[in-house]
mmCIF file of C-alpha atoms in Angstrom:
data_model
loop_
_atom_site.group_PDB
_atom_site.id
_atom_site.type_symbol
_atom_site.label_atom_id
_atom_site.label_comp_id
_atom_site.label_asym_id
_atom_site.label_seq_id
_atom_site.Cartn_x
_atom_site.Cartn_y
_atom_site.Cartn_z
ATOM 1 C CA UNK A 1 -12.699 4.925 16.142
ATOM 2 C CA UNK A 2 -13.248 7.353 13.128
ATOM 3 C CA UNK A 3 -16.221 7.013 10.911
ATOM 4 C CA UNK A 4 -18.740 4.300 11.049
ATOM 5 C CA UNK A 5 -18.917 2.181 7.680
ATOM 6 C CA UNK A 6 -20.198 -0.731 6.252
ATOM 7 C CA UNK A 7 -17.654 -3.822 5.611
ATOM 8 C CA UNK A 8 -15.773 -3.070 2.185
ATOM 9 C CA UNK A 9 -15.831 0.802 3.036
ATOM 10 C CA UNK A 10 -12.257 1.800 3.546
ATOM 11 C CA UNK A 11 -13.284 4.294 6.551
ATOM 12 C CA UNK A 12 -12.533 2.462 9.755
ATOM 13 C CA UNK A 13 -15.029 0.672 12.504
ATOM 14 C CA UNK A 14 -14.437 -0.639 15.994
ATOM 15 C CA UNK A 15 -16.051 -4.159 15.506
ATOM 16 C CA UNK A 16 -13.553 -5.755 18.187
ATOM 17 C CA UNK A 17 -10.859 -5.163 15.387
ATOM 18 C CA UNK A 18 -7.729 -3.029 16.071
ATOM 19 C CA UNK A 19 -8.167 0.318 15.093
ATOM 20 C CA UNK A 20 -7.106 2.852 11.925
ATOM 21 C CA UNK A 21 -4.936 4.774 14.353
ATOM 22 C CA UNK A 22 -2.798 1.567 14.853
ATOM 23 C CA UNK A 23 -1.354 1.708 11.605
ATOM 24 C CA UNK A 24 1.217 4.066 12.238
ATOM 25 C CA UNK A 25 2.106 2.490 15.400
ATOM 26 C CA UNK A 26 1.975 -1.044 13.850
ATOM 27 C CA UNK A 27 4.194 0.456 10.654
ATOM 28 C CA UNK A 28 7.178 1.135 12.887
ATOM 29 C CA UNK A 29 6.455 -2.455 14.697
ATOM 30 C CA UNK A 30 6.205 -4.746 11.761
ATOM 31 C CA UNK A 31 9.223 -6.710 11.380
ATOM 32 C CA UNK A 32 10.470 -7.164 14.991
ATOM 33 C CA UNK A 33 10.976 -10.346 16.437
ATOM 34 C CA UNK A 34 8.280 -12.015 18.157
ATOM 35 C CA UNK A 35 6.648 -15.407 19.974
ATOM 36 C CA UNK A 36 8.263 -18.488 19.428
ATOM 37 C CA UNK A 37 5.366 -20.399 17.802
ATOM 38 C CA UNK A 38 5.016 -18.070 14.595
ATOM 39 C CA UNK A 39 7.796 -16.750 12.567
ATOM 40 C CA UNK A 40 7.723 -12.983 11.761
ATOM 41 C CA UNK A 41 5.426 -12.247 14.640
ATOM 42 C CA UNK A 42 4.942 -8.793 15.793
ATOM 43 C CA UNK A 43 7.043 -8.140 19.134
ATOM 44 C CA UNK A 44 5.194 -5.273 20.838
ATOM 45 C CA UNK A 45 1.731 -6.312 20.531
ATOM 46 C CA UNK A 46 0.625 -7.243 23.996
ATOM 47 C CA UNK A 47 -2.243 -9.119 24.838
ATOM 48 C CA UNK A 48 -3.156 -8.107 27.828
ATOM 49 C CA UNK A 49 -6.534 -9.375 30.377
ATOM 50 C CA UNK A 50 -8.098 -7.615 32.920
ATOM 51 C CA UNK A 51 -9.418 -8.415 36.689
ATOM 52 C CA UNK A 52 -12.753 -10.311 36.686
ATOM 53 C CA UNK A 53 -13.918 -7.700 38.941
ATOM 54 C CA UNK A 54 -13.558 -5.155 35.874
ATOM 55 C CA UNK A 55 -15.065 -7.210 33.166
ATOM 56 C CA UNK A 56 -16.074 -10.809 32.541
ATOM 57 C CA UNK A 57 -17.984 -13.150 30.051
ATOM 58 C CA UNK A 58 -21.176 -12.349 32.618
ATOM 59 C CA UNK A 59 -20.522 -8.479 33.330
ATOM 60 C CA UNK A 60 -18.898 -7.226 29.813
ATOM 61 C CA UNK A 61 -17.093 -3.775 29.561
ATOM 62 C CA UNK A 62 -16.511 -1.231 26.991
ATOM 63 C CA UNK A 63 -13.051 0.197 27.007
ATOM 64 C CA UNK A 64 -11.912 4.111 25.859
ATOM 65 C CA UNK A 65 -9.253 6.314 26.303
ATOM 66 C CA UNK A 66 -9.447 8.722 28.866
ATOM 67 C CA UNK A 67 -10.655 12.119 28.285
ATOM 68 C CA UNK A 68 -7.198 14.037 29.261
ATOM 69 C CA UNK A 69 -5.023 11.375 30.286
ATOM 70 C CA UNK A 70 -2.635 9.826 27.421
ATOM 71 C CA UNK A 71 -1.698 7.099 29.657
ATOM 72 C CA UNK A 72 -5.142 5.448 30.633
ATOM 73 C CA UNK A 73 -7.792 3.251 29.108
ATOM 74 C CA UNK A 74 -10.856 3.241 31.334
ATOM 75 C CA UNK A 75 -13.722 0.775 31.181
ATOM 76 C CA UNK A 76 -17.445 1.329 31.365
ATOM 77 C CA UNK A 77 -19.861 -1.426 31.927
ATOM 78 C CA UNK A 78 -23.137 -1.742 30.067
ATOM 79 C CA UNK A 79 -25.200 -0.059 32.641
ATOM 80 C CA UNK A 80 -23.100 3.115 32.209
ATOM 81 C CA UNK A 81 -20.908 2.499 35.551
ATOM 82 C CA UNK A 82 -16.996 3.258 35.285
ATOM 83 C CA UNK A 83 -15.677 0.120 36.427
ATOM 84 C CA UNK A 84 -11.806 0.072 35.913
ATOM 85 C CA UNK A 85 -8.910 1.257 34.026
ATOM 86 C CA UNK A 86 -5.470 0.271 32.560
ATOM 87 C CA UNK A 87 -2.232 2.585 32.926
ATOM 88 C CA UNK A 88 -0.106 2.008 29.943
ATOM 89 C CA UNK A 89 3.564 2.871 29.599
ATOM 90 C CA UNK A 90 3.324 4.725 26.337
ATOM 91 C CA UNK A 91 1.555 7.626 25.141
ATOM 92 C CA UNK A 92 -0.312 8.410 21.985
ATOM 93 C CA UNK A 93 -0.181 7.324 19.602
ATOM 94 C CA UNK A 94 -0.618 3.330 20.256
ATOM 95 C CA UNK A 95 -3.032 1.158 18.785
ATOM 96 C CA UNK A 96 -5.271 -0.738 21.031
ATOM 97 C CA UNK A 97 -8.762 -3.269 20.217
ATOM 98 C CA UNK A 98 -10.709 -5.143 22.891
ATOM 99 C CA UNK A 99 -12.226 -8.556 23.216
ATOM 100 C CA UNK A 100 -15.888 -8.610 22.657
ATOM 101 C CA UNK A 101 -16.812 -9.056 26.455
ATOM 102 C CA UNK A 102 -13.680 -6.514 27.321
ATOM 103 C CA UNK A 103 -11.812 -8.878 29.364
ATOM 104 C CA UNK A 104 -8.948 -8.635 27.195
ATOM 105 C CA UNK A 105 -7.497 -6.265 24.857
ATOM 106 C CA UNK A 106 -4.534 -6.067 22.122
ATOM 107 C CA UNK A 107 -2.350 -3.065 22.113
ATOM 108 C CA UNK A 108 0.881 -1.703 21.258
ATOM 109 C CA UNK A 109 1.367 -0.412 24.569
ATOM 110 C CA UNK A 110 2.828 -2.145 27.564
ATOM 111 C CA UNK A 111 0.442 -2.086 30.624
ATOM 112 C CA UNK A 112 2.313 -0.726 33.959
ATOM 113 C CA UNK A 113 -0.967 -1.579 35.829
ATOM 114 C CA UNK A 114 -4.658 -2.579 35.970
ATOM 115 C CA UNK A 115 -3.951 -5.549 33.720
ATOM 116 C CA UNK A 116 -1.584 -8.665 33.033
ATOM 117 C CA UNK A 117 0.177 -9.553 29.673
ATOM 118 C CA UNK A 118 -0.768 -13.108 28.983
ATOM 119 C CA UNK A 119 0.560 -13.194 24.962
ATOM 120 C CA UNK A 120 1.771 -11.343 22.166
ATOM 121 C CA UNK A 121 -0.523 -11.200 18.911
ATOM 122 C CA UNK A 122 0.784 -12.067 15.125
ATOM 123 C CA UNK A 123 -0.184 -10.042 12.114
ATOM 124 C CA UNK A 124 -0.023 -6.346 11.876
ATOM 125 C CA UNK A 125 -2.470 -3.959 13.185
ATOM 126 C CA UNK A 126 -4.632 -2.342 10.699
ATOM 127 C CA UNK A 127 -8.002 -1.247 10.518
ATOM 128 C CA UNK A 128 -11.801 -2.462 9.863
ATOM 129 C CA UNK A 129 -12.473 -4.703 7.371
ATOM 130 C CA UNK A 130 -9.182 -4.957 5.920
ATOM 131 C CA UNK A 131 -7.507 -5.447 9.346
ATOM 132 C CA UNK A 132 -5.630 -8.846 9.683
ATOM 133 C CA UNK A 133 -5.695 -9.373 13.483
ATOM 134 C CA UNK A 134 -9.347 -10.139 14.579
ATOM 135 C CA UNK A 135 -10.684 -11.064 18.198
ATOM 136 C CA UNK A 136 -12.855 -13.894 17.829
ATOM 137 C CA UNK A 137 -16.674 -14.333 19.135
ATOM 138 C CA UNK A 138 -15.149 -16.022 22.580
ATOM 139 C CA UNK A 139 -12.987 -13.272 23.722
ATOM 140 C CA UNK A 140 -9.761 -16.144 23.952
ATOM 141 C CA UNK A 141 -8.587 -16.445 20.373
ATOM 142 C CA UNK A 142 -7.318 -14.202 17.575
ATOM 143 C CA UNK A 143 -7.980 -14.572 13.964
ATOM 144 C CA UNK A 144 -5.455 -13.088 11.516
ATOM 145 C CA UNK A 145 -4.300 -13.634 8.090
ATOM 146 C CA UNK A 146 -0.745 -14.091 7.437
ATOM 147 C CA UNK A 147 1.610 -15.409 4.769
ATOM 148 C CA UNK A 148 1.276 -19.164 4.597
ATOM 149 C CA UNK A 149 4.369 -20.209 6.811
ATOM 150 C CA UNK A 150 3.027 -18.062 9.288
ATOM 151 C CA UNK A 151 4.810 -14.797 8.986
ATOM 152 C CA UNK A 152 3.553 -11.481 8.511
ATOM 153 C CA UNK A 153 3.037 -10.068 5.555
ATOM 154 C CA UNK A 154 5.446 -7.685 4.057
ATOM 155 C CA UNK A 155 4.633 -4.860 1.801
ATOM 156 C CA UNK A 156 6.049 -5.702 -1.518
ATOM 157 C CA UNK A 157 4.892 -2.720 -3.401
ATOM 158 C CA UNK A 158 3.684 -4.629 -6.731
ATOM 159 C CA UNK A 159 3.590 -8.290 -5.745
ATOM 160 C CA UNK A 160 1.520 -10.386 -4.092
ATOM 161 C CA UNK A 161 1.873 -12.853 -1.509
ATOM 162 C CA UNK A 162 -0.524 -15.796 -0.690
ATOM 163 C CA UNK A 163 -2.442 -16.046 2.148
ATOM 164 C CA UNK A 164 -3.930 -18.175 5.209
ATOM 165 C CA UNK A 165 -6.029 -17.827 7.665
ATOM 166 C CA UNK A 166 -4.401 -18.383 11.172
ATOM 167 C CA UNK A 167 -6.286 -19.000 15.001
ATOM 168 C CA UNK A 168 -4.020 -18.054 17.618
ATOM 169 C CA UNK A 169 -4.533 -18.678 21.701
ATOM 170 C CA UNK A 170 -2.421 -15.791 23.115
ATOM 171 C CA UNK A 171 -2.851 -17.321 26.648
ATOM 172 C CA UNK A 172 -1.245 -20.319 25.333
ATOM 173 C CA UNK A 173 0.698 -19.529 22.725
ATOM 174 C CA UNK A 174 -0.568 -22.460 20.274
ATOM 175 C CA UNK A 175 -1.504 -21.070 16.503
ATOM 176 C CA UNK A 176 -2.931 -23.131 13.822
ATOM 177 C CA UNK A 177 -3.020 -22.265 10.320
ATOM 178 C CA UNK A 178 -6.624 -23.372 9.281
ATOM 179 C CA UNK A 179 -6.772 -22.936 5.655
ATOM 180 C CA UNK A 180 -4.721 -21.168 2.786
ATOM 181 C CA UNK A 181 -6.727 -18.323 1.231
ATOM 182 C CA UNK A 182 -6.410 -15.039 -0.693
ATOM 183 C CA UNK A 183 -3.321 -12.819 -1.335
ATOM 184 C CA UNK A 184 -2.165 -9.673 0.384
ATOM 185 C CA UNK A 185 -1.118 -6.903 -2.252
ATOM 186 C CA UNK A 186 -1.638 -3.246 -3.538
ATOM 187 C CA UNK A 187 -4.549 -1.953 -1.794
ATOM 188 C CA UNK A 188 -5.806 -5.460 -1.171
ATOM 189 C CA UNK A 189 -5.643 -8.062 1.216
ATOM 190 C CA UNK A 190 -7.647 -10.984 2.498
ATOM 191 C CA UNK A 191 -9.922 -10.196 5.570
ATOM 192 C CA UNK A 192 -11.780 -11.597 8.394
ATOM 193 C CA UNK A 193 -15.600 -10.558 8.585
ATOM 194 C CA UNK A 194 -16.522 -12.904 11.636
ATOM 195 C CA UNK A 195 -14.757 -15.541 13.330
ATOM 196 C CA UNK A 196 -16.179 -17.565 16.133
ATOM 197 C CA UNK A 197 -14.252 -20.700 17.595
ATOM 198 C CA UNK A 198 -17.184 -22.054 19.466
ATOM 199 C CA UNK A 199 -19.416 -21.912 16.172
ATOM 200 C CA UNK A 200 -16.759 -23.522 14.374
ATOM 201 C CA UNK A 201 -17.295 -20.819 12.008
ATOM 202 C CA UNK A 202 -15.564 -17.643 10.000
ATOM 203 C CA UNK A 203 -16.552 -15.816 6.872
ATOM 204 C CA UNK A 204 -13.610 -14.484 5.219
ATOM 205 C CA UNK A 205 -13.016 -12.210 1.889
ATOM 206 C CA UNK A 206 -11.010 -10.206 -0.429
ATOM 207 C CA UNK A 207 -11.011 -6.754 -0.022
ATOM 208 C CA UNK A 208 -9.683 -4.371 -2.473
ATOM 209 C CA UNK A 209 -10.012 -0.519 -1.838
ATOM 210 C CA UNK A 210 -13.715 -0.256 -0.958
ATOM 211 C CA UNK A 211 -15.163 -3.740 -2.499
ATOM 212 C CA UNK A 212 -15.460 -6.836 -0.813
ATOM 213 C CA UNK A 213 -15.793 -9.873 -2.797
ATOM 214 C CA UNK A 214 -14.907 -13.435 -3.108
ATOM 215 C CA UNK A 215 -16.684 -14.497 0.372
ATOM 216 C CA UNK A 216 -16.204 -17.620 2.013
ATOM 217 C CA UNK A 217 -17.661 -19.190 4.882
ATOM 218 C CA UNK A 218 -14.671 -21.566 6.672
ATOM 219 C CA UNK A 219 -15.307 -24.472 8.888
ATOM 220 C CA UNK A 220 -12.457 -23.772 11.363
ATOM 221 C CA UNK A 221 -11.984 -27.085 12.732
ATOM 222 C CA UNK A 222 -11.493 -28.778 9.363
ATOM 223 C CA UNK A 223 -10.456 -25.629 7.077
ATOM 224 C CA UNK A 224 -13.223 -26.706 4.398
ATOM 225 C CA UNK A 225 -14.181 -23.541 2.625
ATOM 226 C CA UNK A 226 -17.376 -22.848 0.928
ATOM 227 C CA UNK A 227 -18.234 -20.042 -1.522
ATOM 228 C CA UNK A 228 -21.090 -17.489 -0.330
ATOM 229 C CA UNK A 229 -23.204 -17.727 -3.137
ATOM 230 C CA UNK A 230 -26.215 -15.324 -2.395
ATOM 231 C CA UNK A 231 -29.477 -16.373 -4.192
ATOM 232 C CA UNK A 232 -30.839 -14.827 -6.404
ATOM 233 C CA UNK A 233 -27.138 -13.319 -7.765
ATOM 234 C CA UNK A 234 -27.391 -9.411 -6.946
ATOM 235 C CA UNK A 235 -29.400 -7.863 -10.549
ATOM 236 C CA UNK A 236 -26.538 -5.176 -10.566
ATOM 237 C CA UNK A 237 -22.718 -5.352 -10.069
ATOM 238 C CA UNK A 238 -22.123 -2.273 -7.911
ATOM 239 C CA UNK A 239 -19.097 -2.050 -5.196
ATOM 240 C CA UNK A 240 -20.172 -4.196 -2.655
ATOM 241 C CA UNK A 241 -19.832 -3.752 1.426
ATOM 242 C CA UNK A 242 -20.270 -7.029 2.999
ATOM 243 C CA UNK A 243 -21.056 -7.565 7.141
ATOM 244 C CA UNK A 244 -21.131 -11.084 8.953
ATOM 245 C CA UNK A 245 -22.698 -12.137 11.982
ATOM 246 C CA UNK A 246 -20.837 -12.958 14.827
ATOM 247 C CA UNK A 247 -21.936 -16.574 14.562
ATOM 248 C CA UNK A 248 -21.303 -16.198 10.745
ATOM 249 C CA UNK A 249 -24.578 -17.390 9.902
ATOM 250 C CA UNK A 250 -25.664 -14.486 8.540
ATOM 251 C CA UNK A 251 -24.103 -12.102 5.910
ATOM 252 C CA UNK A 252 -25.490 -8.627 4.506
ATOM 253 C CA UNK A 253 -24.351 -7.547 1.469
ATOM 254 C CA UNK A 254 -25.100 -3.884 -0.139
ATOM 255 C CA UNK A 255 -24.128 -1.268 -2.519
ATOM 256 C CA UNK A 256 -21.666 1.098 -1.221
ATOM 257 C CA UNK A 257 -21.052 3.585 -4.410
ATOM 258 C CA UNK A 258 -24.080 5.637 -4.446
ATOM 259 C CA UNK A 259 -23.713 9.422 -4.256
ATOM 260 C CA UNK A 260 -23.551 10.819 -0.872
ATOM 261 C CA UNK A 261 -27.155 11.199 0.866
ATOM 262 C CA UNK A 262 -28.229 8.814 -1.500
ATOM 263 C CA UNK A 263 -30.280 5.473 0.002
ATOM 264 C CA UNK A 264 -28.190 2.308 -0.274
ATOM 265 C CA UNK A 265 -29.943 -0.866 0.450
ATOM 266 C CA UNK A 266 -28.303 -3.791 1.834
ATOM 267 C CA UNK A 267 -30.064 -7.748 1.736
ATOM 268 C CA UNK A 268 -29.634 -10.193 4.885
ATOM 269 C CA UNK A 269 -28.549 -13.780 3.597
ATOM 270 C CA UNK A 270 -28.448 -16.928 5.331
ATOM 271 C CA UNK A 271 -24.608 -17.661 4.969
ATOM 272 C CA UNK A 272 -25.105 -21.533 4.343
ATOM 273 C CA UNK A 273 -27.197 -21.483 1.771
ATOM 274 C CA UNK A 274 -27.466 -18.031 0.108
ATOM 275 C CA UNK A 275 -31.399 -17.556 0.960
ATOM 276 C CA UNK A 276 -32.207 -13.955 0.706
ATOM 277 C CA UNK A 277 -33.795 -13.435 4.174
ATOM 278 C CA UNK A 278 -34.633 -9.277 4.174
ATOM 279 C CA UNK A 279 -33.896 -6.048 2.353
ATOM 280 C CA UNK A 280 -33.400 -3.202 4.091
ATOM 281 C CA UNK A 281 -32.604 0.606 3.421
ATOM 282 C CA UNK A 282 -29.420 2.177 3.929
ATOM 283 C CA UNK A 283 -25.892 0.852 4.907
ATOM 284 C CA UNK A 284 -25.937 -2.201 7.604
ATOM 285 C CA UNK A 285 -22.867 -1.826 9.458
ATOM 286 C CA UNK A 286 -23.249 -4.513 12.137
ATOM 287 C CA UNK A 287 -25.439 -7.077 13.253
ATOM 288 C CA UNK A 288 -25.999 -7.316 17.082
ATOM 289 C CA UNK A 289 -24.240 -10.284 18.486
ATOM 290 C CA UNK A 290 -27.588 -12.130 19.033
ATOM 291 C CA UNK A 291 -28.198 -11.503 15.500
ATOM 292 C CA UNK A 292 -31.572 -10.121 16.301
ATOM 293 C CA UNK A 293 -30.755 -6.821 15.357
ATOM 294 C CA UNK A 294 -28.914 -4.343 12.820
ATOM 295 C CA UNK A 295 -27.717 -1.218 13.053
ATOM 296 C CA UNK A 296 -27.934 1.067 10.130
ATOM 297 C CA UNK A 297 -26.320 4.507 9.026
ATOM 298 C CA UNK A 298 -27.434 6.795 6.333
ATOM 299 C CA UNK A 299 -24.759 8.985 5.774
ATOM 300 C CA UNK A 300 -24.936 12.601 4.392
ATOM 301 C CA UNK A 301 -22.895 14.902 1.644
ATOM 302 C CA UNK A 302 -19.719 14.990 3.663
ATOM 303 C CA UNK A 303 -18.558 13.504 6.872
ATOM 304 C CA UNK A 304 -19.168 16.857 8.663
ATOM 305 C CA UNK A 305 -22.842 16.522 8.348
ATOM 306 C CA UNK A 306 -22.925 13.053 10.124
ATOM 307 C CA UNK A 307 -25.528 10.295 9.554
ATOM 308 C CA UNK A 308 -28.590 8.632 10.655
ATOM 309 C CA UNK A 309 -28.206 5.789 12.903
ATOM 310 C CA UNK A 310 -30.857 3.279 13.326
ATOM 311 C CA UNK A 311 -31.342 0.154 15.361
ATOM 312 C CA UNK A 312 -33.399 -2.238 13.238
ATOM 313 C CA UNK A 313 -35.325 -5.439 13.807
ATOM 314 C CA UNK A 314 -33.985 -6.683 10.158
ATOM 315 C CA UNK A 315 -36.642 -9.433 10.410
ATOM 316 C CA UNK A 316 -39.692 -7.111 10.753
ATOM 317 C CA UNK A 317 -38.196 -4.002 9.751
ATOM 318 C CA UNK A 318 -39.020 -2.086 12.507
ATOM 319 C CA UNK A 319 -37.158 0.754 13.585
ATOM 320 C CA UNK A 320 -36.497 0.680 17.381
ATOM 321 C CA UNK A 321 -34.166 3.670 17.608
ATOM 322 C CA UNK A 322 -32.642 6.405 15.401
ATOM 323 C CA UNK A 323 -30.529 9.756 15.633
ATOM 324 C CA UNK A 324 -28.595 12.141 13.759
ATOM 325 C CA UNK A 325 -25.203 11.913 14.840
ATOM 326 C CA UNK A 326 -21.356 12.617 13.695
ATOM 327 C CA UNK A 327 -20.220 9.602 12.411
ATOM 328 C CA UNK A 328 -18.285 7.439 14.563
ATOM 329 C CA UNK A 329 -17.672 3.640 15.579
ATOM 330 C CA UNK A 330 -19.563 0.947 17.421
ATOM 331 C CA UNK A 331 -19.712 -2.035 19.446
ATOM 332 C CA UNK A 332 -22.118 -4.742 20.168
ATOM 333 C CA UNK A 333 -22.661 -6.250 23.478
ATOM 334 C CA UNK A 334 -21.991 -10.246 23.700
ATOM 335 C CA UNK A 335 -25.130 -12.243 23.671
ATOM 336 C CA UNK A 336 -27.395 -9.511 23.322
ATOM 337 C CA UNK A 337 -29.419 -6.989 20.938
ATOM 338 C CA UNK A 338 -27.399 -3.796 22.511
ATOM 339 C CA UNK A 339 -24.914 -1.777 20.488
ATOM 340 C CA UNK A 340 -23.123 1.339 21.595
ATOM 341 C CA UNK A 341 -22.612 4.288 19.301
ATOM 342 C CA UNK A 342 -19.821 6.509 19.530
ATOM 343 C CA UNK A 343 -20.270 9.699 17.405
ATOM 344 C CA UNK A 344 -16.824 11.388 16.896
ATOM 345 C CA UNK A 345 -16.113 14.815 16.821
ATOM 346 C CA UNK A 346 -12.255 16.549 16.849
ATOM 347 C CA UNK A 347 -10.628 19.226 18.688
ATOM 348 C CA UNK A 348 -7.095 20.177 20.021
ATOM 349 C CA UNK A 349 -3.848 18.360 18.950
ATOM 350 C CA UNK A 350 -2.495 15.217 19.416
ATOM 351 C CA UNK A 351 0.839 15.255 21.221
ATOM 352 C CA UNK A 352 3.700 14.974 19.341
ATOM 353 C CA UNK A 353 1.391 15.318 15.779
ATOM 354 C CA UNK A 354 0.806 18.579 15.273
ATOM 355 C CA UNK A 355 -2.059 19.141 13.027
ATOM 356 C CA UNK A 356 -3.756 16.082 13.799
ATOM 357 C CA UNK A 357 -6.693 16.438 16.319
ATOM 358 C CA UNK A 358 -7.902 14.581 19.201
ATOM 359 C CA UNK A 359 -10.979 12.611 18.854
ATOM 360 C CA UNK A 360 -13.847 12.747 21.437
ATOM 361 C CA UNK A 361 -17.202 11.021 21.698
ATOM 362 C CA UNK A 362 -20.141 10.819 23.703
ATOM 363 C CA UNK A 363 -20.892 7.098 23.625
ATOM 364 C CA UNK A 364 -24.643 6.317 23.471
ATOM 365 C CA UNK A 365 -25.720 2.863 24.714
ATOM 366 C CA UNK A 366 -28.661 1.723 22.570
ATOM 367 C CA UNK A 367 -30.579 -1.186 23.906
ATOM 368 C CA UNK A 368 -32.439 -3.854 22.165
ATOM 369 C CA UNK A 369 -35.621 -2.120 23.224
ATOM 370 C CA UNK A 370 -34.342 1.122 21.479
ATOM 371 C CA UNK A 371 -33.871 2.765 25.189
ATOM 372 C CA UNK A 372 -30.550 4.573 25.425
ATOM 373 C CA UNK A 373 -27.919 5.456 27.966
ATOM 374 C CA UNK A 374 -25.356 8.321 27.273
ATOM 375 C CA UNK A 375 -21.912 7.492 28.864
ATOM 376 C CA UNK A 376 -19.593 10.529 29.887
ATOM 377 C CA UNK A 377 -17.269 12.301 27.205
ATOM 378 C CA UNK A 378 -14.067 9.924 26.440
ATOM 379 C CA UNK A 379 -11.773 9.400 23.494
ATOM 380 C CA UNK A 380 -12.232 6.516 21.340
ATOM 381 C CA UNK A 381 -10.515 3.318 21.919
ATOM 382 C CA UNK A 382 -8.812 3.156 18.526
ATOM 383 C CA UNK A 383 -7.862 6.551 17.949
#
């Protein structure tokens, strides 16, 4: 799960999106045959579901790679108890990304026990804000950008392919094109910042290197697209980072082109009206699922120096928790102000990849009131 970042930064984050390490795995899979309902889908992206005794909407779970077993994923509940595991046919490298409640995962490795295959996922598995396969908030649907005919984007080198937003139901095989938007090309692609079927809303934009622009708020049911227009407009044209709340009602934008160690600031806006609601120091990297909190990070001069994470009540500016940690990933608990922060360190070689170090994390569950719970050392899900 590599380093945390605001959307728009090229460094990967978890956020329910398939992770950066999946790039290599996906690259070898692109172009394979796929599900019958979408042309050019990627064959070996399995959507798997775990038993309700492991994870459910009422009792969500957080997934990791086992600390030593390359074929095993392990799940913890938000009270810190280990609740289950998935044995996979393949060892590293493979890509994996969990649904918000942990009841399902997209993975490029087929399970042998602990989960059942319910469908396939379309769209290449890429990292962070530039990813094209994103779990929807309901943990049942997948949102992705593909070619307008439903085929996966194909790297054409110097050309741009018009894109479209799709919502897929892996369990039924249903796939629906919502709206034409953006184009995929060299160092750029359309990106999903948030997608919620129950809230009938998605926030999308165009990602280019470390810049996210042309944000639109999409009504999923009708495909209606409204340009996000912050008011007043930002006074300084700077490289922009952007994150959206899970329900799509809030958008935070800020400058991410300052020098390491400088204090950036982000402004929280109402996504419908563009009205500015609050401005906070440092980079906002995610909203809590209930929109009550934001997780911010102040990174230092290099990734080896880590950064200061803070859980903030963005409406009042109150800092509820802070800690100086190695940079890492994060995940939010459904219908809650809780987050899990996964500071990542490296050591030991990845099997079959000489020179590539194993990532390890000792995750910290940060509750909405600022109290914490530390989990045992594991490996991040996406690495």
